[in-house]
Coordinates of C-alpha atoms in Angstrom, one line a residue:
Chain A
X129 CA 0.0 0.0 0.0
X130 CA 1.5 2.9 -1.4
X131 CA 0.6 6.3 0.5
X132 CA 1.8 10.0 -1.4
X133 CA 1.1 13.7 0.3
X134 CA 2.3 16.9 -0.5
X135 CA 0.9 19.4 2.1
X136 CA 1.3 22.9 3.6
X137 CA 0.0 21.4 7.1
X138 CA 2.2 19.8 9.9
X139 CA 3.5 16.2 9.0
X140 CA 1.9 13.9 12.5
X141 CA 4.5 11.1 12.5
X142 CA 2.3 9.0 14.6
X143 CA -0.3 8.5 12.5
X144 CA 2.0 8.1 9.5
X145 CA 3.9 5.4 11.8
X146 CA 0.5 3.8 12.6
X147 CA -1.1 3.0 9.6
X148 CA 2.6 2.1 8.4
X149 CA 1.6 -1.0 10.9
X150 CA 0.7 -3.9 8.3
X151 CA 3.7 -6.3 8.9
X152 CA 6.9 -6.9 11.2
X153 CA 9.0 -4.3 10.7
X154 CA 8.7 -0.5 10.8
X155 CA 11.2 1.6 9.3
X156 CA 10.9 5.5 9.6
X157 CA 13.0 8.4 8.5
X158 CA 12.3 12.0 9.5
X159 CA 13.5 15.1 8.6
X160 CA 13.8 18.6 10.7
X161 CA 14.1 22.0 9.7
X162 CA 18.0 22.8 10.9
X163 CA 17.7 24.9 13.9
X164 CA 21.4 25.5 13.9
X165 CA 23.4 28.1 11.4
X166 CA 20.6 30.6 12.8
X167 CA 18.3 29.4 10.3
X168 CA 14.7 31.2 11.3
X169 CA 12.6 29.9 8.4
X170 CA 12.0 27.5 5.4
X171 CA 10.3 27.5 2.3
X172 CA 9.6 24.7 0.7
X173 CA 8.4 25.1 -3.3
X174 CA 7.5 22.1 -5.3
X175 CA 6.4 21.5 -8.9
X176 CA 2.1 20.7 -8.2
X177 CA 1.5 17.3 -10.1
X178 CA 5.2 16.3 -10.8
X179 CA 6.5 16.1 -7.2
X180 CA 3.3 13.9 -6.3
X181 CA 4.5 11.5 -10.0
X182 CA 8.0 11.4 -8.8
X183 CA 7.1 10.2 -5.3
X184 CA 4.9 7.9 -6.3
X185 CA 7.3 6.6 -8.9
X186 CA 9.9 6.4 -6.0
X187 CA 7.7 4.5 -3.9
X188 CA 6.7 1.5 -6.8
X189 CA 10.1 1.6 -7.3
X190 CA 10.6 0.8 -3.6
X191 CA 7.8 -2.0 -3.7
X192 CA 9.7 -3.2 -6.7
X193 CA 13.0 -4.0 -5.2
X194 CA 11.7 -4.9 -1.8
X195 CA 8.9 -7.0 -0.6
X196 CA 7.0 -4.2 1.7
X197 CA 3.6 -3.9 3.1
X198 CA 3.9 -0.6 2.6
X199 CA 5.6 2.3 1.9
X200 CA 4.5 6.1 2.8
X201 CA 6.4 9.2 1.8
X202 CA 4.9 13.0 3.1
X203 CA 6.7 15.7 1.7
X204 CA 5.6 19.1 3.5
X205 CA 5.7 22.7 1.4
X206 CA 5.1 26.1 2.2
X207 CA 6.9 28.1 4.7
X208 CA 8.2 26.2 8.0
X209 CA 10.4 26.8 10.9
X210 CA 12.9 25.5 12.4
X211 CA 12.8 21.8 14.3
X212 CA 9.8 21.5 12.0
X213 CA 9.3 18.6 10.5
X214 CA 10.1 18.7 6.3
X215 CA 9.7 15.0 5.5
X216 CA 8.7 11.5 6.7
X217 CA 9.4 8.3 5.2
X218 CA 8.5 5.0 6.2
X219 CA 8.0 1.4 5.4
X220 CA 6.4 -2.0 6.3
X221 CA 8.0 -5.2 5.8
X222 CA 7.7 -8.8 7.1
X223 CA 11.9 -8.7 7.1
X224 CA 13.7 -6.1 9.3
X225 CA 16.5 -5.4 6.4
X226 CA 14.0 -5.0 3.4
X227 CA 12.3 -2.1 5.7
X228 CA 15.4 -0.5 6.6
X229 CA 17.0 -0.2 3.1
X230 CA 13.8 0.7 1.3
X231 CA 13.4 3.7 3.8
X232 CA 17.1 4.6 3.3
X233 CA 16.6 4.3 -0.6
X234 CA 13.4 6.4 -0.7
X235 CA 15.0 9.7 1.2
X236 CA 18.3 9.1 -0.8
X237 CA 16.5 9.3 -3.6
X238 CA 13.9 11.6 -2.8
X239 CA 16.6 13.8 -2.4
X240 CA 17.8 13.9 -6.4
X241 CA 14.5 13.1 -7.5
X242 CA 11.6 14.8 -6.7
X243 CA 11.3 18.5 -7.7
X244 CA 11.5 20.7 -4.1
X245 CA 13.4 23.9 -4.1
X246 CA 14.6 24.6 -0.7
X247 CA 14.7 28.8 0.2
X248 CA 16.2 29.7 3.9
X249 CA 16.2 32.5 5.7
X250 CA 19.1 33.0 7.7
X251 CA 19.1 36.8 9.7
X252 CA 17.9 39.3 7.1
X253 CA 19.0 37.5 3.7
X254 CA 17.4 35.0 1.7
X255 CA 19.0 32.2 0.2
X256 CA 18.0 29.0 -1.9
X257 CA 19.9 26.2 -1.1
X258 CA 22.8 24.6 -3.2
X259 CA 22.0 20.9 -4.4
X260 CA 24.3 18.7 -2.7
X261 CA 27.3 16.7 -3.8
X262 CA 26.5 14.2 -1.3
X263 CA 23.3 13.9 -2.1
X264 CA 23.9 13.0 -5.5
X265 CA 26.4 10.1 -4.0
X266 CA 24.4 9.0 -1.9
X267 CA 21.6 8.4 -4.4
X268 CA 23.7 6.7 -7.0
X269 CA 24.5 3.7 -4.9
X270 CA 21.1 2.9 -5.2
X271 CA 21.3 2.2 -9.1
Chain B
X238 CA 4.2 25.1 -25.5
X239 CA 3.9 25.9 -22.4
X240 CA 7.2 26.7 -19.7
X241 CA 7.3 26.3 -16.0
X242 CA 10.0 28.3 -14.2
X243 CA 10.8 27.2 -10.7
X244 CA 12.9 28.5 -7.4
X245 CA 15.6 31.3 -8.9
X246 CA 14.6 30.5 -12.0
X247 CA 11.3 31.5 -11.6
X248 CA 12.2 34.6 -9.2
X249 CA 15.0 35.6 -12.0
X250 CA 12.3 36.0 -15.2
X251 CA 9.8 37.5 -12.8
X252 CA 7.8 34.7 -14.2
X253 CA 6.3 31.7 -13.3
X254 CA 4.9 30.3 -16.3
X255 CA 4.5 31.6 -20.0
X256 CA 3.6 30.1 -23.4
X257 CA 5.6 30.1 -26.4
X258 CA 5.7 28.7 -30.2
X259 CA 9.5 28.3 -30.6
X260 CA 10.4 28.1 -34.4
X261 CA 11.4 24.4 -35.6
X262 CA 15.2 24.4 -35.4
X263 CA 14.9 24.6 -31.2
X264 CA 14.6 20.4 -31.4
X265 CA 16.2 20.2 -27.6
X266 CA 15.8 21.7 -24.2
X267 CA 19.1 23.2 -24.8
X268 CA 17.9 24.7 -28.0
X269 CA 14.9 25.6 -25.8
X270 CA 16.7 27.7 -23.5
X271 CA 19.3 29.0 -25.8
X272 CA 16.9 30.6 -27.9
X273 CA 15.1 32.1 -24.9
X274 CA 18.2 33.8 -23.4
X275 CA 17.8 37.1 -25.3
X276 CA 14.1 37.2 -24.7
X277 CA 14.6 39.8 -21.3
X278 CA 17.5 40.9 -19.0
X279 CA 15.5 38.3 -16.9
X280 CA 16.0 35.2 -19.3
X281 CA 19.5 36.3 -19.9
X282 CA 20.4 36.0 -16.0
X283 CA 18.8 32.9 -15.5
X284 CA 20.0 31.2 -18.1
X285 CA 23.5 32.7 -18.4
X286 CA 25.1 29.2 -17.3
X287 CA 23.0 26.2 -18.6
X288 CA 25.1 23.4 -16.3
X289 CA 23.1 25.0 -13.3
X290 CA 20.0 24.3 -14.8
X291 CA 17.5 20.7 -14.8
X292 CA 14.9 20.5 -16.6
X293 CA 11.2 18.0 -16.8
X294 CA 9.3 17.4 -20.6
X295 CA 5.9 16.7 -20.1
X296 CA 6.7 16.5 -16.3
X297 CA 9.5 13.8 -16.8
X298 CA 12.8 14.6 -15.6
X299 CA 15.0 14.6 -18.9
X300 CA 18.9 15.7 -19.9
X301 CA 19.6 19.0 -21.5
X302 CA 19.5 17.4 -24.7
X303 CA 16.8 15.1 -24.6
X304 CA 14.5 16.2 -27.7
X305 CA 11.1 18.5 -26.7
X306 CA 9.4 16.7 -29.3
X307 CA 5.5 17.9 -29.0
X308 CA 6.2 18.8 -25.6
X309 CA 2.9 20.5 -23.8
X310 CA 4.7 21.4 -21.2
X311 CA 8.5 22.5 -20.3
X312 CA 9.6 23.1 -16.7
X313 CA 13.4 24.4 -16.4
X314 CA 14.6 24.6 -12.5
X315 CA 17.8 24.5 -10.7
X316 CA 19.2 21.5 -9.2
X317 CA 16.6 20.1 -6.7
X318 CA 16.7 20.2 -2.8
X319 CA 13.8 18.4 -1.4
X320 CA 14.1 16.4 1.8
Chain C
X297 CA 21.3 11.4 24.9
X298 CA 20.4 7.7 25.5
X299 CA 17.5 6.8 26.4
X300 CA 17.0 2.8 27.6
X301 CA 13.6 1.4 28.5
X302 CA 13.0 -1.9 29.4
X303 CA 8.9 -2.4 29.8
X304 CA 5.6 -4.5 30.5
X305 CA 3.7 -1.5 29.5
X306 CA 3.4 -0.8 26.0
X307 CA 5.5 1.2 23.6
X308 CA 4.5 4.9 22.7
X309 CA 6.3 5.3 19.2
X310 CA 4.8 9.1 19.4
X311 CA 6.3 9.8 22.2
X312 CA 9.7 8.2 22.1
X313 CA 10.1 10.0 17.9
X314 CA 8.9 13.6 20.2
X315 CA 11.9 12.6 22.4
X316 CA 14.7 11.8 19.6
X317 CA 14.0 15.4 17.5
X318 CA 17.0 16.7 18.7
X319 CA 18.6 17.0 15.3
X320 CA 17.8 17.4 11.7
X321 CA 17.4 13.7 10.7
X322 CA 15.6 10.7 13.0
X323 CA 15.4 7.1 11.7
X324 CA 13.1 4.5 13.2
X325 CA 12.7 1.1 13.6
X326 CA 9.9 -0.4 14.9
X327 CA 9.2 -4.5 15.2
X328 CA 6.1 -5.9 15.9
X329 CA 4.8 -9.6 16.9
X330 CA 3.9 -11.1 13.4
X331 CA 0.0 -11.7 12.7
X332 CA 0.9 -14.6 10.4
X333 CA 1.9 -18.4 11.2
X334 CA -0.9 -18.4 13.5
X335 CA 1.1 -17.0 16.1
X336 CA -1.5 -16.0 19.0
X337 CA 0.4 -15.0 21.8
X338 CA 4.0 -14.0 22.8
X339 CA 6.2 -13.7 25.7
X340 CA 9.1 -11.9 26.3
X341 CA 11.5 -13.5 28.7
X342 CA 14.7 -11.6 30.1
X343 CA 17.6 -11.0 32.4
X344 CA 17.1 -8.0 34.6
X345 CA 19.5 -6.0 35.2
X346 CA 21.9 -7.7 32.7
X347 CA 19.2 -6.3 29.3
X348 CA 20.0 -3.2 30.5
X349 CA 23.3 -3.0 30.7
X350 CA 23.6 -4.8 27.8
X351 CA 21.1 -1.9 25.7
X352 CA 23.1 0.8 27.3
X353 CA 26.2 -1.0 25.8
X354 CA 24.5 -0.9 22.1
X355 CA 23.5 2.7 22.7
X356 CA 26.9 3.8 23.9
X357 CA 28.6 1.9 20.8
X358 CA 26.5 3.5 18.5
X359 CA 27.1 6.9 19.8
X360 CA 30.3 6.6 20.1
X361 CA 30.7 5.3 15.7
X362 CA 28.2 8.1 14.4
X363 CA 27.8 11.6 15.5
X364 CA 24.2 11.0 17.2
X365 CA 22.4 13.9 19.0
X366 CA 19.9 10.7 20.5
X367 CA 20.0 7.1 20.8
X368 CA 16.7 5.2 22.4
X369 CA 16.1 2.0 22.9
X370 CA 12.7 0.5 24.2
X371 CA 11.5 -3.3 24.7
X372 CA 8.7 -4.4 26.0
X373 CA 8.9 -7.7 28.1
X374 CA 6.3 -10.3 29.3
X375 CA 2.8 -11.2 27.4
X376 CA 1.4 -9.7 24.4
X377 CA -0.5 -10.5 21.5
X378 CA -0.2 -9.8 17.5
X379 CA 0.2 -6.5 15.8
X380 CA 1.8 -5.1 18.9
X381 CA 4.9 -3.7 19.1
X382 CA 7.9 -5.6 20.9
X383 CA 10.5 -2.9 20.1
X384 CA 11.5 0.9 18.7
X385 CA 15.0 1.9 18.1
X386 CA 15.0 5.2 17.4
X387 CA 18.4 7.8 16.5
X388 CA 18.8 11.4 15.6
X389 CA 21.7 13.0 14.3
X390 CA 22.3 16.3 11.9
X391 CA 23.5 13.6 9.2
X392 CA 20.8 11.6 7.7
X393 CA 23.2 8.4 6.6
X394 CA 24.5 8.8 10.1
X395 CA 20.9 8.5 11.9
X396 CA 19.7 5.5 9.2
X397 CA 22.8 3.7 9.7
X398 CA 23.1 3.6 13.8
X399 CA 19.1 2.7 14.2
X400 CA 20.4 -0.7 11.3
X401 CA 22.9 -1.3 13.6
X402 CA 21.2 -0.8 16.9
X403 CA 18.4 -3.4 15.6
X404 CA 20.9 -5.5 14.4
X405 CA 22.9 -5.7 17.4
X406 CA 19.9 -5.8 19.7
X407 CA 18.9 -9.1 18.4
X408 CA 22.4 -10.8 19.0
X409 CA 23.8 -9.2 21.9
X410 CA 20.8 -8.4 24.4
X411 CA 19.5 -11.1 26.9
X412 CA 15.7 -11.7 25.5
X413 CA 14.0 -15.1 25.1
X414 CA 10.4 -15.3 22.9
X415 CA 8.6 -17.6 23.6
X416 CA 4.6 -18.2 21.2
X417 CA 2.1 -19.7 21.2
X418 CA 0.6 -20.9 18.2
X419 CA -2.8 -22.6 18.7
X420 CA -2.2 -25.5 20.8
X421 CA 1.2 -25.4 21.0
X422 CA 4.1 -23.3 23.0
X423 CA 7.6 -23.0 22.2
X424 CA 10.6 -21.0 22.2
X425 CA 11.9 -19.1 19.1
X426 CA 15.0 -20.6 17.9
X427 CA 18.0 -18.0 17.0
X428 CA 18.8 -17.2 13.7
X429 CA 22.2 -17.3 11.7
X430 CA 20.4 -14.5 9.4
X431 CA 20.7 -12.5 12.2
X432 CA 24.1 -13.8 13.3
X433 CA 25.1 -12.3 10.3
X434 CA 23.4 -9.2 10.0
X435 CA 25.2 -8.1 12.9
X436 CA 28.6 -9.5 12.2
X437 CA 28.6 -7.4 9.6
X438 CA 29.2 -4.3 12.3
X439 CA 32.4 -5.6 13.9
Chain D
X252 CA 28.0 -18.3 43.5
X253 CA 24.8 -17.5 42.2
X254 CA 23.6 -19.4 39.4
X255 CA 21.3 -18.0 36.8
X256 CA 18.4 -19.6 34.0
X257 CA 16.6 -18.3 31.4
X258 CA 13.9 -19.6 29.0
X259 CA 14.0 -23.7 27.9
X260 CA 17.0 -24.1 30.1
X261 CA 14.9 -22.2 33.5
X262 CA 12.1 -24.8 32.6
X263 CA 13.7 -28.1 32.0
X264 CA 15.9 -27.3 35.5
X265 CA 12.9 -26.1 37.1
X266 CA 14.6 -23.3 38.7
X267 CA 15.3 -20.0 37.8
X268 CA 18.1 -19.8 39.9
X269 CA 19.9 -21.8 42.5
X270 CA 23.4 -21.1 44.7
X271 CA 26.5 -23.2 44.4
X272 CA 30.2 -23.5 45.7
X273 CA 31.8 -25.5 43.0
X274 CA 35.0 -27.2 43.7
X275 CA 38.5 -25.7 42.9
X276 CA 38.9 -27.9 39.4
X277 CA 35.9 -25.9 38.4
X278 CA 37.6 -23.1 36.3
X279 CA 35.6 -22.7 33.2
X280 CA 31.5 -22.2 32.4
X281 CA 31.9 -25.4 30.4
X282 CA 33.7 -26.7 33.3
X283 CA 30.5 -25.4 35.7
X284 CA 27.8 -26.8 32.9
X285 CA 29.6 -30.0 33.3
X286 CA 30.1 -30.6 37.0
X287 CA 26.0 -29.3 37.3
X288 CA 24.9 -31.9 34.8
X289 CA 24.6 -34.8 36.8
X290 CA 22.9 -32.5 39.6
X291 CA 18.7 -33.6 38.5
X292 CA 17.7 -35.1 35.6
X293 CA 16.7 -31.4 35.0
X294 CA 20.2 -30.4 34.5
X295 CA 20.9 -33.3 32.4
X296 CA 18.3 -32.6 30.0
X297 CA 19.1 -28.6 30.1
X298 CA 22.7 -29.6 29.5
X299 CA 22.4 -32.5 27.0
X300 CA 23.9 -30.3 24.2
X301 CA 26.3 -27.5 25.7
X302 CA 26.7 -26.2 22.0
X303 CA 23.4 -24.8 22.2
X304 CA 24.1 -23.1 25.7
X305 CA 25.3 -19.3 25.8
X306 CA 26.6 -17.8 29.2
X307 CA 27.2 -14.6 31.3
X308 CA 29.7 -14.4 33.7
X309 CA 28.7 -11.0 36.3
X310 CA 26.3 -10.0 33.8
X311 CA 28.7 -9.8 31.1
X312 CA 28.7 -12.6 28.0
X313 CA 30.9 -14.4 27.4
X314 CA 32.1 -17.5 25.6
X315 CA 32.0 -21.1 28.0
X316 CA 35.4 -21.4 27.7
X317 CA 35.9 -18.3 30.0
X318 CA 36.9 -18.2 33.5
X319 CA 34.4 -18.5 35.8
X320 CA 36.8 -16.8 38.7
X321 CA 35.5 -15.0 41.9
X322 CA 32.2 -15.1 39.5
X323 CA 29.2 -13.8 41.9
X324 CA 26.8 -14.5 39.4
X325 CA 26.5 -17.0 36.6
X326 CA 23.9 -17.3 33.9
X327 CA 23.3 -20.2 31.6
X328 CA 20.6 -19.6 28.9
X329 CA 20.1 -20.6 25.2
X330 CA 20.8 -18.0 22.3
X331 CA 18.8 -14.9 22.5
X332 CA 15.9 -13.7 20.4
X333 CA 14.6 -10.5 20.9
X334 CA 14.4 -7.3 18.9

């Protein structure tokens, strides 16, 4: 069961978690807004109808490498603050490493995949973020 | 045809979207955005270094030289930082 | 921060993730007493005291390979039933690959080196869950 | 010294723990699982196959060719299986 959402509200992880409950194992990955660097606010920008394609895409991709129950991936847009929560992953599997590496393939590659513009505010200026090296590592070992 | 800007992109037109009939010889995204750098000061800045720039046809995420085809829709962004 | 909880009551994930957003990134995992192969009941056996020490031991290890800003480990001992959860690992660090790699090992560990017995009930019949060299091995490779 | 059991081996001794002063020659836990085996048929049963017995020696595990030592506490047990 795959479950996609791009939304302005506040991700709740424990719902998310519980309806993730449909086999042994439980992975989850969760991602804050930075409160260090004085970062005051975030603002996420997505492209409408794309981003919701390329996560779904991400998550058959997921179902197709591993055998999970499910797979969820939230994605939240809009402004934010810091400790916020950005994103949530998560998986079900009857097998503890299938859950683990399909949640740690589904942020990797959310990360070089799915078309969010990150825009902080640090002080007075405005910045948008600089794709990451590391990022794009980190996805490739997945291919 | 219609273009989708996104993140400085976006903010460096002053557009978000805008439609355009680009003449037959502009067969890839490159061609795309090399024949939309004169159209402002805008387009010039944003485009001024095409390595920078991604880009989806038809809202698949596609190389700089992947054809555009009978593309509805072009979206031309910066690297993406989602996550 | 390590947080070790060793418990008849059961687990909370909501509040335990709550606890671990200390960082930018928190992985999860979560395992649960499987609904299939009949399995009714289960019961948790273990060595007071001794568990943990022993989880303390795991958390401090992990802590001390990745930069983590929380470690947490709960179990939950004595009787349960299906669908409920046994146990929730939990990290947080400022480094995603650093968060989903200490909760793998953490889970991985926990199943070789802490003192826990299972012991289910399926229809009729009761009897203790043998060991497994899968997860022999999925925490050898860690040392 | 204080002697320790967990799961199948608590149940086929009948005891979950019982104190002992084992003599001198006693230096090992496979030396301790052997000198308790012929102490019920409980222990004999429990210790039938010592390659499917783990140990702890003062809460710390350990392999049964350790040294038992000043030990307080002992605990003989099968492999674990939580998580």
């Amino acid at each position: 069961m795959i479950r996609i959402l791009v939304s302005r509200e506040p991700i709740d992880p424990a719902a998310e978690m519980a309806a993730l409950e449909q086999g042994g194992a439980v992975a989850t990955f969760t991602g804050l807004v930075r409160a260090d660097d004085g970062v005051a606010t975030l603002e996420l920008e997505h492209y409408p109808g794309a981003t919701e394609a390329a996560l779904t895409r991400l998550a058959e991709d997921a179902t197709a490498r591993w055998p999970l129950a499910a797979a969820t991936i939230v994605h939240r847009v809009g402004p934010m603050t810091a400790g916020e929560r950005i994103v949530f992953v998560g998986t079900c599997s009857a097998h503890r490493q299938a859950a683990l590496e399909a949640c740690a393939f589904l942020i990797d590659r959310l990360k070089t995949d799915a078309p969010f513009w990150k825009r902080e505010t640090v002080g007075e200026k405005t910045r948008w973020v600089e794709a990451r090296a590391a990022d794009d590592d980190a996805a490739a070992r997945w291919r | 045809m219609k273009l989708l800007y996104f993140a400085w992109v976006r903010e460096r037109i002053g557009l978000p979207e805008e439609d355009v009939t680009p003449p037959a010889h502009v067969a890839t995204v490159a061609d795309l955005i090399a024949w939309l750098t004169p159209r402002s000061p805008g387009h010039a800045v944003a485009f001024v270094d095409p390595a920078r720039l991604r880009a989806a046809v038809d809202q698949a995420f596609v190389a700089l030289d992947a054809p555009i085809g009978e593309a509805h829709e072009v979206a031309i962004f910066p690297p993406v930082t989602g996550g």
